[in-house]
Coordinates of C-alpha atoms in Angstrom, one line a residue:
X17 CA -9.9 -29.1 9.1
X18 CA -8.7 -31.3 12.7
X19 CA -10.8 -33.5 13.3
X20 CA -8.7 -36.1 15.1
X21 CA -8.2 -36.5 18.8
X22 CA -5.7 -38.2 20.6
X23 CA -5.9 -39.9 23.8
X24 CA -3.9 -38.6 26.4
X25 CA -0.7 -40.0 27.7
X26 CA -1.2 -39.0 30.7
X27 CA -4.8 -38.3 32.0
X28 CA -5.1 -35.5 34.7
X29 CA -7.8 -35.9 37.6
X30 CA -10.3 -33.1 38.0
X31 CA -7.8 -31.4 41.0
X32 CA -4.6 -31.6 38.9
X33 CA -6.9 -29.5 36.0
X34 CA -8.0 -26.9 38.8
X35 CA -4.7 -26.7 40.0
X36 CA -3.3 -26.1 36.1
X37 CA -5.9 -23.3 36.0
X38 CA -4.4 -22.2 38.9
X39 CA -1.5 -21.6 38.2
X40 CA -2.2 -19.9 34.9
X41 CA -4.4 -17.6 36.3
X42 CA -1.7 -16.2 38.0
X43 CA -0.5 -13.5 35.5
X44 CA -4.0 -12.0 34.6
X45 CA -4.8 -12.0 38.6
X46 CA -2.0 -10.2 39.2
X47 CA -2.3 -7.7 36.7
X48 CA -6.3 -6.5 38.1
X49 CA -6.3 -7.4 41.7
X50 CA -4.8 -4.0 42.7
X51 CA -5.8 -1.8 40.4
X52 CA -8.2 -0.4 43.3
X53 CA -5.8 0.3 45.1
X54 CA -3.6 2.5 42.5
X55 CA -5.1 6.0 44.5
X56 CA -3.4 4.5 48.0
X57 CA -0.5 3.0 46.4
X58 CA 0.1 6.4 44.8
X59 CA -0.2 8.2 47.9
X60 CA 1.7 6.0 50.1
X61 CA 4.7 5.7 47.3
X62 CA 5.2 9.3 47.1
X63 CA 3.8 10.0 43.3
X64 CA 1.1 12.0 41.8
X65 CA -1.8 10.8 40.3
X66 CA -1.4 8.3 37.3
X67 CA 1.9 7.3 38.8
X68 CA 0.7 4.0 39.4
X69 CA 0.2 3.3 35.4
X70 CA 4.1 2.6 34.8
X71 CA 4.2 -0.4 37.5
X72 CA 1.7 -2.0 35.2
X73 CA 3.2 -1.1 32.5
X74 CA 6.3 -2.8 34.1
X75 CA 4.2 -5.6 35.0
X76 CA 3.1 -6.3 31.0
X77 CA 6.8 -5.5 29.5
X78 CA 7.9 -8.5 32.1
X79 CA 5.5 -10.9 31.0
X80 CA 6.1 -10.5 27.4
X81 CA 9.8 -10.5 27.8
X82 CA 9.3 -13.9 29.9
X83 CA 7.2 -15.4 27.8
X84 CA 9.2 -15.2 25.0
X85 CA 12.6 -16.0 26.6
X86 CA 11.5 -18.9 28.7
X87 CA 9.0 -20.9 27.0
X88 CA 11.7 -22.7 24.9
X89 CA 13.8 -23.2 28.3
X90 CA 10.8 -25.5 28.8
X91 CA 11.1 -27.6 25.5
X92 CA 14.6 -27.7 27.1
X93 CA 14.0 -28.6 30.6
X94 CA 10.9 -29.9 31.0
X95 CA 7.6 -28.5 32.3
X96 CA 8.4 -29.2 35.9
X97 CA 11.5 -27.1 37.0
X98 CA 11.0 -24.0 34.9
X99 CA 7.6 -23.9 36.6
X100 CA 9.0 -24.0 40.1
X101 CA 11.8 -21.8 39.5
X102 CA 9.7 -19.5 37.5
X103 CA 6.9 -19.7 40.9
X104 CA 9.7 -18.8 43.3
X105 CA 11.4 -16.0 41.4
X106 CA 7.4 -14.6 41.5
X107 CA 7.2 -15.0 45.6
X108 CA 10.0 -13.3 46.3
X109 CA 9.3 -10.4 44.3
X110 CA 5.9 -10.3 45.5
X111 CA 6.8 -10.5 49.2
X112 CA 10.0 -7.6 48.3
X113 CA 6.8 -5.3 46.5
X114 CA 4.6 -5.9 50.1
X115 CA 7.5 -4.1 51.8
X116 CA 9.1 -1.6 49.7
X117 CA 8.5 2.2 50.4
X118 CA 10.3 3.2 47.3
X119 CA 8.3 3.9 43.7
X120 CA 11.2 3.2 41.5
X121 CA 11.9 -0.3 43.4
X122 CA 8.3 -1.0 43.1
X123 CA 8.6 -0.5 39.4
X124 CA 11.5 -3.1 38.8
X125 CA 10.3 -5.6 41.5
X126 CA 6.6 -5.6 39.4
X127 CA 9.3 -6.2 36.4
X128 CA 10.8 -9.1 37.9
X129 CA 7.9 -10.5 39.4
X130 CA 6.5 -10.5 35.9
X131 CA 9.6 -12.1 34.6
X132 CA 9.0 -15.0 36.9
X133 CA 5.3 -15.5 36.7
X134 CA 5.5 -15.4 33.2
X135 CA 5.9 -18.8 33.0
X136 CA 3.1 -19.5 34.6
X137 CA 0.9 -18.4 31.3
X138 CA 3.3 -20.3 28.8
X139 CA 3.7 -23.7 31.0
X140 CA -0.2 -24.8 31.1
X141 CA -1.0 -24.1 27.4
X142 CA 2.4 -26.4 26.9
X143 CA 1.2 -29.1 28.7
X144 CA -2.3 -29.5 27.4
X145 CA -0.6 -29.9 23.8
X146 CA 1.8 -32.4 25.4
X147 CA -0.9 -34.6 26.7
X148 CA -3.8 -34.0 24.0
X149 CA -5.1 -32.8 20.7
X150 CA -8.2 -31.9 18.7
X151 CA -11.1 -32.5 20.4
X152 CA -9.8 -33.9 23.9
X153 CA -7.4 -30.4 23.8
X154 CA -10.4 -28.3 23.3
X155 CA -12.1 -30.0 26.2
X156 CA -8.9 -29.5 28.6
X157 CA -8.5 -26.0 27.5
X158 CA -12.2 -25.1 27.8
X159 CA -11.8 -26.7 31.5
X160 CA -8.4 -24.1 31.9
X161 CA -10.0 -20.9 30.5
X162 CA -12.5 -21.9 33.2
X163 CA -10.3 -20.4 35.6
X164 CA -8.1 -18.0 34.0
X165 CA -11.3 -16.4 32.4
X166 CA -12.8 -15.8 35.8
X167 CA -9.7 -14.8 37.6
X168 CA -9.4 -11.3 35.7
X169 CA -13.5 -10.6 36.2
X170 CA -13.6 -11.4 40.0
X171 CA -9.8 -9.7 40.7
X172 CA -11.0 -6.4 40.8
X173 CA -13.5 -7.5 43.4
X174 CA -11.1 -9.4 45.3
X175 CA -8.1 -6.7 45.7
X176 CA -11.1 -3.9 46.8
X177 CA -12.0 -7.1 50.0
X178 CA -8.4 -7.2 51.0
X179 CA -8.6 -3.1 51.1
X180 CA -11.3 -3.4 53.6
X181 CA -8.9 -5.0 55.9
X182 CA -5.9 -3.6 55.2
X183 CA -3.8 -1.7 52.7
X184 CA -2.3 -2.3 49.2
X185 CA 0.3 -4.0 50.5
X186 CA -2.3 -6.9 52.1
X187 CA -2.9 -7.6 48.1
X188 CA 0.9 -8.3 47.8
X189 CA 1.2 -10.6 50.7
X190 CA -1.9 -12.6 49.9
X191 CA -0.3 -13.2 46.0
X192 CA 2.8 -14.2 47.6
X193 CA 1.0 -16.9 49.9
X194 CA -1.2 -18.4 47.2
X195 CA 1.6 -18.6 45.2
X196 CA 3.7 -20.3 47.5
X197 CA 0.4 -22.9 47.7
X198 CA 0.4 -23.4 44.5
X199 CA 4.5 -24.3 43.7
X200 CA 3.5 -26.5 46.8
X201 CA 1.1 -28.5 45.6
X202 CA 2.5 -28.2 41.5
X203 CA 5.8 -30.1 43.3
X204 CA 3.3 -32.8 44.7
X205 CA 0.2 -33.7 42.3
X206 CA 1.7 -32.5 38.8
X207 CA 3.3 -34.8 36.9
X208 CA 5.9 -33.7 34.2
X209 CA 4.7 -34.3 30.6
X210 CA 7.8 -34.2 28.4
X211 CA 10.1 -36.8 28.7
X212 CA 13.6 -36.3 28.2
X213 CA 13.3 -38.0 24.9
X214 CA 11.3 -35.0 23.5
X215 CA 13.3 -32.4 24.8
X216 CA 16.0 -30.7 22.6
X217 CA 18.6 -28.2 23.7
X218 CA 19.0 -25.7 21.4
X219 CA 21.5 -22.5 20.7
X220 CA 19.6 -19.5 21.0
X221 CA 20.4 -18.7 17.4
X222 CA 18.1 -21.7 16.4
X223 CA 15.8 -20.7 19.0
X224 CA 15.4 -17.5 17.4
X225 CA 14.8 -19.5 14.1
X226 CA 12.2 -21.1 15.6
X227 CA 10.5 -18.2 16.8
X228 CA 10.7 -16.7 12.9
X229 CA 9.2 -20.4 11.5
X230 CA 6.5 -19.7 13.9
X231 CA 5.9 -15.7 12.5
X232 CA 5.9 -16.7 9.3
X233 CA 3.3 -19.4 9.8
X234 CA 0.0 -18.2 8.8
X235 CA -2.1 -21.0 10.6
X236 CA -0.5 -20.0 13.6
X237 CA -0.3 -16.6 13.6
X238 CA -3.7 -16.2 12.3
X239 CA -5.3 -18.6 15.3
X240 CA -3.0 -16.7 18.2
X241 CA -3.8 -13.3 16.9
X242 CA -7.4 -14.3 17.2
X243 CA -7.2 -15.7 20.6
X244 CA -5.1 -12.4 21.3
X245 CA -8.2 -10.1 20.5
X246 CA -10.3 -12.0 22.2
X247 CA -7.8 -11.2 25.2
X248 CA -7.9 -7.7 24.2
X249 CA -11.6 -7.5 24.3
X250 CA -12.0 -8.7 27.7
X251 CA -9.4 -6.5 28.6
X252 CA -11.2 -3.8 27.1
X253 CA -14.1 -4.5 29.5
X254 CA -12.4 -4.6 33.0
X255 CA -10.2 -1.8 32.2
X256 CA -13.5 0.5 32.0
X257 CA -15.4 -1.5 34.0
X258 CA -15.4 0.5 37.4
X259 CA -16.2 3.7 35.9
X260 CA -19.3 2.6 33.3
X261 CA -20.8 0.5 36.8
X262 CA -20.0 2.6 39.5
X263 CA -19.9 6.5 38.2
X264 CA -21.8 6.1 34.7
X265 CA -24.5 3.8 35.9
X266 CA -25.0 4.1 39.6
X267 CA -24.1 0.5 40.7
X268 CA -23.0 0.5 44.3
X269 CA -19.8 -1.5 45.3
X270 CA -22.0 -4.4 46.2
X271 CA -24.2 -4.7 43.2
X272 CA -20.8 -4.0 41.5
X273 CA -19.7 -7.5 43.0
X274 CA -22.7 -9.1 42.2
X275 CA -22.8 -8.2 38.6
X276 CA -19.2 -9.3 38.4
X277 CA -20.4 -12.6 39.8
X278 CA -22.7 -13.3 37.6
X279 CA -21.0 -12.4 34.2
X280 CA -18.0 -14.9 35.9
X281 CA -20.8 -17.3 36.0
X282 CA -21.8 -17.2 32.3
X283 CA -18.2 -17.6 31.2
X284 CA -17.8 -20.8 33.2
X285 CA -21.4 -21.7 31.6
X286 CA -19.7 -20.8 28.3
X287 CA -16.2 -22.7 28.6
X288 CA -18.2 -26.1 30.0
X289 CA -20.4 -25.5 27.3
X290 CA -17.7 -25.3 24.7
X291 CA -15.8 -28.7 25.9
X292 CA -19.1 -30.9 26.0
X293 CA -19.9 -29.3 22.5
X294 CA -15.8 -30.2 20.8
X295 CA -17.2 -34.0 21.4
X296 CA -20.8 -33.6 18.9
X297 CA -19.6 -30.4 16.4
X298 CA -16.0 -29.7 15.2
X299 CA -14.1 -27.3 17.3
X300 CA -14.1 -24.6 14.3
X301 CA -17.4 -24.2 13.8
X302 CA -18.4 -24.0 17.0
X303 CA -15.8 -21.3 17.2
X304 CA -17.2 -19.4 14.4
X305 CA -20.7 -19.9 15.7
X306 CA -19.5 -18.1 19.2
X307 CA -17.6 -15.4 16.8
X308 CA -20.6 -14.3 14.8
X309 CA -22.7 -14.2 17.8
X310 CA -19.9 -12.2 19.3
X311 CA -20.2 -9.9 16.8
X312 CA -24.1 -9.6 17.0
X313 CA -24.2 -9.0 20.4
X314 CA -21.1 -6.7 20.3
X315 CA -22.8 -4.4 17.4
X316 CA -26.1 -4.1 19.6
X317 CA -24.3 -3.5 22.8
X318 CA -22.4 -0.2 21.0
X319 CA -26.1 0.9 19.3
X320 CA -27.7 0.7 22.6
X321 CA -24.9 2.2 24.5
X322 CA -25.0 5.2 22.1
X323 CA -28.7 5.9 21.4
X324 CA -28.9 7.2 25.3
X325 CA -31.9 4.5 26.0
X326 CA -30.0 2.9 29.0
X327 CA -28.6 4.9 31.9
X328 CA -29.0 4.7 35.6
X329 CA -32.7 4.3 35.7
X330 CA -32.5 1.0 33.2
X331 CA -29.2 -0.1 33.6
X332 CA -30.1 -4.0 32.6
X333 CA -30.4 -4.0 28.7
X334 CA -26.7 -3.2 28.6
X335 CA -26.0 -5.2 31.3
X336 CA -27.3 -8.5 29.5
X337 CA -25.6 -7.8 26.9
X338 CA -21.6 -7.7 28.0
X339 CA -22.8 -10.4 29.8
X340 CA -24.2 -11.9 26.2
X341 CA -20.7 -11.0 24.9
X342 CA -18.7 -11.9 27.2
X343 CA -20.4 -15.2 27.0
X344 CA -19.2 -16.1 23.6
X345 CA -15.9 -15.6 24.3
X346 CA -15.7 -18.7 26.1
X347 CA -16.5 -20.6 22.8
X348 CA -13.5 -18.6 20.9
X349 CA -10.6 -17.9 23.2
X350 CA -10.2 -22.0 24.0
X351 CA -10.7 -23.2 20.3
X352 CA -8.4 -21.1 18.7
X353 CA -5.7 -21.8 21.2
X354 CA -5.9 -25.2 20.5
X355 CA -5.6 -24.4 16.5
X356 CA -2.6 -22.4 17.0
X357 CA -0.6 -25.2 19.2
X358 CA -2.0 -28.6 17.1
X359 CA 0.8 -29.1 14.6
X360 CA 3.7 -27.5 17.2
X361 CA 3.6 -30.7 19.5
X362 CA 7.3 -31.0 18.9
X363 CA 8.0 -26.8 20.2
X364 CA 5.0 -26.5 22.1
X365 CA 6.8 -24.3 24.8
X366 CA 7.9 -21.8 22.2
X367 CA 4.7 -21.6 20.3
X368 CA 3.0 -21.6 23.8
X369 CA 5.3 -18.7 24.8
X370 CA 4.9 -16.6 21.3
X371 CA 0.6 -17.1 21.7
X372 CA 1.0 -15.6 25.2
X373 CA 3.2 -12.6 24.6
X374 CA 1.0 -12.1 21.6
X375 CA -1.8 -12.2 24.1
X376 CA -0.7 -9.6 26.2
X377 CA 0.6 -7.2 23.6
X378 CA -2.8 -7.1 22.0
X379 CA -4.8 -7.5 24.7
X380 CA -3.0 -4.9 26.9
X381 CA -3.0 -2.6 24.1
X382 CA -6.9 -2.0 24.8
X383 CA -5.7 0.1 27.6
X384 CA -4.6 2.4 25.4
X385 CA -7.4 2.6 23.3
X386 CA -9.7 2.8 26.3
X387 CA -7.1 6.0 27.2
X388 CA -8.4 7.4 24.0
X389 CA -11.9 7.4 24.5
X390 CA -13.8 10.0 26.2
X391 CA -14.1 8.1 29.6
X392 CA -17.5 10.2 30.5
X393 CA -19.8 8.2 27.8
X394 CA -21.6 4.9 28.0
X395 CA -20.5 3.5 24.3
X396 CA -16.6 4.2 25.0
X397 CA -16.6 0.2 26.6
X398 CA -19.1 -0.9 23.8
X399 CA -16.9 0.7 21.3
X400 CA -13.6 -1.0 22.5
X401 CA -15.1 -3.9 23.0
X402 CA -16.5 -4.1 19.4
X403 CA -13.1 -3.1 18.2
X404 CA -11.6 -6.6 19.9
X405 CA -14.3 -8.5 18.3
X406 CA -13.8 -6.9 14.9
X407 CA -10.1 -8.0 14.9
X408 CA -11.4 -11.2 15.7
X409 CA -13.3 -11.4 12.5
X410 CA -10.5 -10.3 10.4
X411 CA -8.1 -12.9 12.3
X412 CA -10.8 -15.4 11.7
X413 CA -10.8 -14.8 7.7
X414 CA -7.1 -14.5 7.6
X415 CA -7.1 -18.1 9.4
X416 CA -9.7 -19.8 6.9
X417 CA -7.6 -18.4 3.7
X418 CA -4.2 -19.8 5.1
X419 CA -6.1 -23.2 6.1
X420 CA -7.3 -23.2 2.1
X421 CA -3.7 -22.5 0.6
X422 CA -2.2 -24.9 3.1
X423 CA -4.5 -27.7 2.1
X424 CA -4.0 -26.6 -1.4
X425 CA 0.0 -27.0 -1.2

């Protein structure tokens, strides 16, 4: 068990934190801010209904393939350049998708945009393990899931305000400005954390050898899987969200927005909650403490959901509880992150990159469960949900066996 903590080589100010948060929620923004516009953007492209599902399928292929390829170029590099470079490759594309009228090209700009923003998910994750570990990591990563747990929530909300001033291809323009902000300021406040004494260039022959140590870790893999299906069960959520709120239970687009607010709300409760408690309680066990509420609050949320006692009339039992389980995910996602990266100081852009394309896989992979299930019934987002949270479980055992060999080695 880690107990230890480290004090930080460099320590960031509260604005340098936001703007790491930022940038990382950059990918998972991107991926739901326009998903209310997919009827428009399908009209306007040319292509039928559904069309608009292979651009974000384009979108997740990019950001596994540039996770995976460019997190060691910043073990290589540094955390600085690759984060500009990877920022401006994502600005162009975005500002070439605002003003394409072709499907196809909006298809491999979304890939290329991905490619470059990519980075943006492995960089931050990189840098808290450069700076800190144990229980001063848990308390910078609880202050950066902050913001990338809200950004997916409230994205929805945001791309449907930009469609009340404009079209889909408003969303495009303002992700191509904030972006642009945000290399802006990253070139001004940030600071780089590995020093060319800890970089190593590498053939990508050993790179690839690296990659393989990493699989056939169990410690790791077991911690990133878990934070992966804690990805996937959020994802299960906003990927149904719009049609449980709006069509199943009657919430207008206003009291849509609010709801949204509020759940956002408990998560930041949850991930402040989380750092203040890494200082009193060992970051496992409050991570298993969140997990088997999780999974309480998961298993009433499908019973309810399926016994036809909620509907439009009393929509708030089910509401408090995805907001209940929701909640607890701020006290998983964060702590096992930091169990996957503590012993990879020396590779943390490749085990950074590897957690992240794990992340997406799984996580994106609800979507097609969600597919699966009959859309027209209230349990379908209970049931996916619970089906995140059970992998977490598993992952969870799987981690606390290959601690006990490791310790027994």
């Amino acid at each position: 068990m880690l107990t230890s903590s480290t004090q930080p080589a460099i320590r960031f100010s509260t604005g340098q934190i936001i703007l790491l948060g930022l940038v990382s929620t950059i990918g998972p923004i991107s991926t739901d801010m326009y998903l209310p516009a997919f009827p428009q953007l399908e009209q306007d492209l040319g292509q039928g209904p559904g069309s608009a599902q292979l651009t974000l399928a384009a979108w997740f292929i990019g950001l596994a393939i540039g996770q995976f390829c460019l997190g060691p170029l910043s073990d290589r590099f540094g955390r600085h350049k690759p984060m500009v470079v990877g920022l401006a490759i994502y600005v162009a594309a975005t500002i070439a998708l605002a003003t394409t009228s072709s499907y196809w090209s909006f298809c491999l700009l979304r890939l290329v945009a991905a490619l470059g923003g990519a980075i943006t998910s492995v960089i931050p994750r990189a840098i808290v393990r450069d700076v800190a570990t144990g229980h001063e990591a848990v308390r910078l990563m609880s202050q950066l899931t902050l913001v990338f747990g809200v950004g997916p929530i409230l994205a929805p909300t945001l791309g449907s305000i930009f469609l009340a001033f404009g079209s889909w291809r408003l969303i495009f323009w303002a992700g191509a400005v904030a972006a642009a902000l945000l290399a802006g300021l990253w070139l001004t406040v940030m600071p780089e954390t590995l020093p060319p004494e800890r970089r190593y260039a590498l053939p990508p022959v050993e790179i690839l050898r690296r990659y393989v140590s990493l699989v056939r870790e169990p410690v790791f893999m077991s911690s990133a899987a878990l934070s992966s299906f804690s990805t996937f069960v959020m994802f299960a959520y906003l990927s149904n969200a719009p049609l449980l709120f709006e069509h199943l239970l009657g919430f207008t687009p206003r009291a849509f927005a609010i709801f949204f607010g509020i759940n956002a709300g408990g998560f930041i409760l949850a991930t402040q909650i989380n750092g203040r408690l890494s200082h009193r309680y060992e970051f496992t066990t409050v991570m298993q403490a969140g997990l088997v509420a999780c999974l309480v609050s998961g298993l009433i949320l499908l019973a309810v959901s399926a016994s036809h006692i909620v509907g439009q009339s009393d929509p708030w039992p089910l509401c408090a509880l995805i907001i209940t389980t929701t909640f607890m995910l701020g006290f998983i996602g964060p702590n096992a992150n930091v169990l996957a990266l503590t012993h990879h100081g020396h590779q943390a852009g490749a085990a950074s990159a590897l957690l992240g394309t794990m992340a997406f896989a799984i996580g994106g992979s609800s979507g097609i469960l969600m597919a699966l299930l009959p859309p027209t019934r209230l349990s379908s987002t209970a049931f996916g949900m619970l089906a995140g949270i059970t992998g977490m479980v598993l992952c969870n055992f799987w981690r606390r066996a290959a601690e006990k060999r490791q310790k027994s080695v």
